[in-house]
PDB file of C-alpha atoms in Angstrom:
ATOM      1  CA  UNK A 179      -0.028   0.026  -0.006  1.00 87.00           C
ATOM      2  CA  UNK A 180       1.379   3.426  -0.869  1.00 96.00           C
ATOM      3  CA  UNK A 181       1.320   6.474   1.479  1.00 97.00           C
ATOM      4  CA  UNK A 182      -1.304   7.958  -0.783  1.00 97.00           C
ATOM      5  CA  UNK A 183      -3.422   4.802  -0.296  1.00 97.00           C
ATOM      6  CA  UNK A 184      -3.376   5.348   3.444  1.00 97.00           C
ATOM      7  CA  UNK A 185      -4.889   8.702   2.954  1.00 97.00           C
ATOM      8  CA  UNK A 186      -7.463   7.771   0.237  1.00 97.00           C
ATOM      9  CA  UNK A 187      -8.506   4.385   1.502  1.00 95.00           C
ATOM     10  CA  UNK A 188      -7.589   4.534   5.230  1.00 93.00           C
ATOM     11  CA  UNK A 189      -8.866   8.008   6.035  1.00 96.00           C
ATOM     12  CA  UNK A 190     -11.017   9.611   3.398  1.00 96.00           C
ATOM     13  CA  UNK A 191     -12.968   6.644   2.025  1.00 94.00           C
ATOM     14  CA  UNK A 192     -15.482   6.557   4.898  1.00 90.00           C
ATOM     15  CA  UNK A 193     -16.477  10.156   4.438  1.00 93.00           C
ATOM     16  CA  UNK A 194     -15.849  11.235   8.068  1.00 95.00           C
ATOM     17  CA  UNK A 195     -12.485  12.995   7.291  1.00 97.00           C
ATOM     18  CA  UNK A 196     -12.521  16.097   4.952  1.00 95.00           C
ATOM     19  CA  UNK A 197      -8.794  16.450   4.417  1.00 96.00           C
ATOM     20  CA  UNK A 198      -5.732  14.434   5.485  1.00 98.00           C
ATOM     21  CA  UNK A 199      -2.003  14.285   5.223  1.00 98.00           C
ATOM     22  CA  UNK A 200       0.983  12.286   6.345  1.00 98.00           C
ATOM     23  CA  UNK A 201       4.346  14.071   6.709  1.00 98.00           C
ATOM     24  CA  UNK A 202       7.743  13.179   8.049  1.00 98.00           C
ATOM     25  CA  UNK A 203       8.803  14.247  11.583  1.00 97.00           C
ATOM     26  CA  UNK A 204      11.798  15.873   9.940  1.00 95.00           C
ATOM     27  CA  UNK A 205       9.452  17.617   7.481  1.00 93.00           C
ATOM     28  CA  UNK A 206       8.267  16.882   4.025  1.00 97.00           C
ATOM     29  CA  UNK A 207       4.833  15.763   2.854  1.00 98.00           C
ATOM     30  CA  UNK A 208       4.596  11.945   2.209  1.00 98.00           C
ATOM     31  CA  UNK A 209       0.921  11.986   1.056  1.00 98.00           C
ATOM     32  CA  UNK A 210      -2.022  14.334   1.156  1.00 97.00           C
ATOM     33  CA  UNK A 211      -5.553  14.778  -0.081  1.00 97.00           C
ATOM     34  CA  UNK A 212      -6.152  17.241  -2.831  1.00 94.00           C
ATOM     35  CA  UNK A 213      -7.352  20.239  -0.671  1.00 90.00           C
ATOM     36  CA  UNK A 214      -4.825  19.661   2.212  1.00 95.00           C
ATOM     37  CA  UNK A 215      -1.920  22.127   2.151  1.00 94.00           C
ATOM     38  CA  UNK A 216       0.171  22.112   5.287  1.00 97.00           C
ATOM     39  CA  UNK A 217       3.067  24.487   5.107  1.00 97.00           C
ATOM     40  CA  UNK A 218       6.606  23.737   6.261  1.00 97.00           C
ATOM     41  CA  UNK A 219       6.158  26.190   9.071  1.00 97.00           C
ATOM     42  CA  UNK A 220       2.956  24.532  10.044  1.00 97.00           C
ATOM     43  CA  UNK A 221       4.596  21.064   9.981  1.00 97.00           C
ATOM     44  CA  UNK A 222       7.374  22.295  12.247  1.00 97.00           C
ATOM     45  CA  UNK A 223       4.974  23.888  14.657  1.00 96.00           C
ATOM     46  CA  UNK A 224       2.989  20.770  14.907  1.00 97.00           C
ATOM     47  CA  UNK A 225       5.974  18.623  15.632  1.00 97.00           C
ATOM     48  CA  UNK A 226       7.396  21.191  18.182  1.00 96.00           C
ATOM     49  CA  UNK A 227       4.043  21.171  19.905  1.00 94.00           C
ATOM     50  CA  UNK A 228       3.811  17.379  20.103  1.00 95.00           C
ATOM     51  CA  UNK A 229       7.331  17.373  21.518  1.00 94.00           C
ATOM     52  CA  UNK A 230       6.523  19.973  24.157  1.00 92.00           C
ATOM     53  CA  UNK A 231       2.712  19.883  25.110  1.00 89.00           C
ATOM     54  CA  UNK A 232       0.348  21.339  26.021  1.00 89.00           C
ATOM     55  CA  UNK A 233      -0.630  23.409  23.017  1.00 90.00           C
ATOM     56  CA  UNK A 234      -3.231  26.141  22.952  1.00 93.00           C
ATOM     57  CA  UNK A 235      -3.728  26.315  19.152  1.00 94.00           C
ATOM     58  CA  UNK A 236      -2.345  24.955  15.871  1.00 95.00           C
ATOM     59  CA  UNK A 237      -2.706  26.022  12.293  1.00 95.00           C
ATOM     60  CA  UNK A 238      -3.312  23.393   9.458  1.00 95.00           C
ATOM     61  CA  UNK A 239      -3.605  24.722   5.864  1.00 94.00           C
ATOM     62  CA  UNK A 240      -3.942  28.279   7.167  1.00 93.00           C
ATOM     63  CA  UNK A 241      -6.864  27.312   9.338  1.00 93.00           C
ATOM     64  CA  UNK A 242      -6.685  27.907  13.125  1.00 94.00           C
ATOM     65  CA  UNK A 243      -7.578  25.299  15.472  1.00 96.00           C
ATOM     66  CA  UNK A 244      -8.110  25.526  19.228  1.00 95.00           C
ATOM     67  CA  UNK A 245      -6.504  22.560  20.927  1.00 96.00           C
ATOM     68  CA  UNK A 246      -8.781  20.677  23.379  1.00 95.00           C
ATOM     69  CA  UNK A 247      -6.101  18.079  24.264  1.00 96.00           C
ATOM     70  CA  UNK A 248      -2.513  17.530  23.505  1.00 93.00           C
ATOM     71  CA  UNK A 249       0.083  15.052  24.536  1.00 94.00           C
ATOM     72  CA  UNK A 250       3.371  13.642  23.251  1.00 94.00           C
ATOM     73  CA  UNK A 251       1.682  11.781  20.426  1.00 96.00           C
ATOM     74  CA  UNK A 252      -1.844  13.151  19.864  1.00 96.00           C
ATOM     75  CA  UNK A 253      -3.499  16.500  19.459  1.00 96.00           C
ATOM     76  CA  UNK A 254      -7.289  16.874  19.511  1.00 97.00           C
ATOM     77  CA  UNK A 255      -8.476  20.398  18.234  1.00 96.00           C
ATOM     78  CA  UNK A 256     -11.668  22.268  17.057  1.00 95.00           C
ATOM     79  CA  UNK A 257     -11.804  24.681  14.280  1.00 91.00           C
ATOM     80  CA  UNK A 258     -12.917  28.227  15.409  1.00 80.00           C
ATOM     81  CA  UNK A 259     -14.571  30.372  12.845  1.00 71.00           C
ATOM     82  CA  UNK A 260     -15.219  33.969  13.769  1.00 54.00           C
ATOM     83  CA  UNK A 261     -18.742  35.189  13.192  1.00 47.00           C
ATOM     84  CA  UNK A 262     -18.527  38.503  11.175  1.00 51.00           C
ATOM     85  CA  UNK A 263     -21.450  40.157  13.022  1.00 51.00           C
ATOM     86  CA  UNK A 264     -20.494  39.721  16.641  1.00 51.00           C
ATOM     87  CA  UNK A 265     -16.842  38.503  16.787  1.00 50.00           C
ATOM     88  CA  UNK A 266     -17.843  35.265  18.645  1.00 50.00           C
ATOM     89  CA  UNK A 267     -16.608  31.895  17.346  1.00 47.00           C
ATOM     90  CA  UNK A 268     -18.455  28.811  16.412  1.00 50.00           C
ATOM     91  CA  UNK A 269     -17.258  25.282  15.841  1.00 55.00           C
ATOM     92  CA  UNK A 270     -16.784  24.085  12.302  1.00 79.00           C
ATOM     93  CA  UNK A 271     -15.319  20.582  12.784  1.00 93.00           C
ATOM     94  CA  UNK A 272     -11.793  19.825  14.013  1.00 96.00           C
ATOM     95  CA  UNK A 273      -8.375  18.258  13.445  1.00 97.00           C
ATOM     96  CA  UNK A 274      -6.786  15.189  14.956  1.00 98.00           C
ATOM     97  CA  UNK A 275      -3.084  14.744  14.743  1.00 98.00           C
ATOM     98  CA  UNK A 276      -1.159  11.510  15.597  1.00 98.00           C
ATOM     99  CA  UNK A 277       2.676  11.221  15.809  1.00 98.00           C
ATOM    100  CA  UNK A 278       4.359   7.954  15.158  1.00 98.00           C
ATOM    101  CA  UNK A 279       8.068   7.026  15.253  1.00 97.00           C
ATOM    102  CA  UNK A 280       8.833   8.832  11.949  1.00 98.00           C
ATOM    103  CA  UNK A 281       5.551  10.316  10.770  1.00 98.00           C
ATOM    104  CA  UNK A 282       2.704  12.740  11.618  1.00 98.00           C
ATOM    105  CA  UNK A 283      -0.898  11.925  10.520  1.00 98.00           C
ATOM    106  CA  UNK A 284      -3.240  14.825  10.185  1.00 98.00           C
ATOM    107  CA  UNK A 285      -7.030  14.411   9.733  1.00 98.00           C
ATOM    108  CA  UNK A 286      -9.339  17.343   9.377  1.00 97.00           C
ATOM    109  CA  UNK A 287     -13.104  16.538   9.755  1.00 96.00           C
ATOM    110  CA  UNK A 288     -16.255  18.397   9.311  1.00 94.00           C
ATOM    111  CA  UNK A 289     -18.784  19.299  12.105  1.00 91.00           C
ATOM    112  CA  UNK A 290     -21.091  16.483  11.083  1.00 92.00           C
ATOM    113  CA  UNK A 291     -18.457  13.820  11.932  1.00 95.00           C
ATOM    114  CA  UNK A 292     -17.909  12.342  15.385  1.00 95.00           C
ATOM    115  CA  UNK A 293     -14.476  13.314  16.903  1.00 96.00           C
ATOM    116  CA  UNK A 294     -14.347   9.881  18.525  1.00 96.00           C
ATOM    117  CA  UNK A 295     -14.906   8.040  15.168  1.00 96.00           C
ATOM    118  CA  UNK A 296     -12.141  10.121  13.540  1.00 97.00           C
ATOM    119  CA  UNK A 297      -9.795   9.565  16.555  1.00 97.00           C
ATOM    120  CA  UNK A 298     -10.325   5.782  16.382  1.00 97.00           C
ATOM    121  CA  UNK A 299      -9.395   5.810  12.683  1.00 96.00           C
ATOM    122  CA  UNK A 300      -6.355   7.956  13.103  1.00 98.00           C
ATOM    123  CA  UNK A 301      -5.185   6.018  16.151  1.00 97.00           C
ATOM    124  CA  UNK A 302      -5.474   2.681  14.229  1.00 97.00           C
ATOM    125  CA  UNK A 303      -3.504   3.965  11.323  1.00 97.00           C
ATOM    126  CA  UNK A 304      -0.858   5.502  13.561  1.00 98.00           C
ATOM    127  CA  UNK A 305      -0.550   2.231  15.670  1.00 97.00           C
ATOM    128  CA  UNK A 306      -0.182   0.376  12.374  1.00 98.00           C
ATOM    129  CA  UNK A 307       2.584   2.613  11.254  1.00 98.00           C
ATOM    130  CA  UNK A 308       4.380   2.103  14.667  1.00 98.00           C
ATOM    131  CA  UNK A 309       4.219  -1.723  14.318  1.00 98.00           C
ATOM    132  CA  UNK A 310       5.820  -1.398  10.856  1.00 97.00           C
ATOM    133  CA  UNK A 311       8.682   0.840  12.184  1.00 97.00           C
ATOM    134  CA  UNK A 312       7.227   4.110  10.980  1.00 97.00           C
TER     135      UNK A 312
END
């Protein structure tokens, strides 16, 4: 299975993940969905945050996420979208990130998806990578 297959068949196929990517801990995208564009600076900030939790926020593809939980290997976060009329924020889905030995898996999901369902899929994929030495 190619890295792109892990994105297309492992994360996107079920429809609960909107965008996904796999990148190396040392940087560099290994695979990504068509609309997922994680900059080098964002990759570095994610890895740095995983190495030194807790995080307050992260950026993925220019979108700002408020972290609800972060540890040495997982980040759970919610997208905050400012309301133009009153400046308040509303939820708009979230992002789950999993670090393995050599890679980072990023899965952005829409508000209709269950955070726990996405977390289970990302954790399973990450644990598989770990058993394979990645």
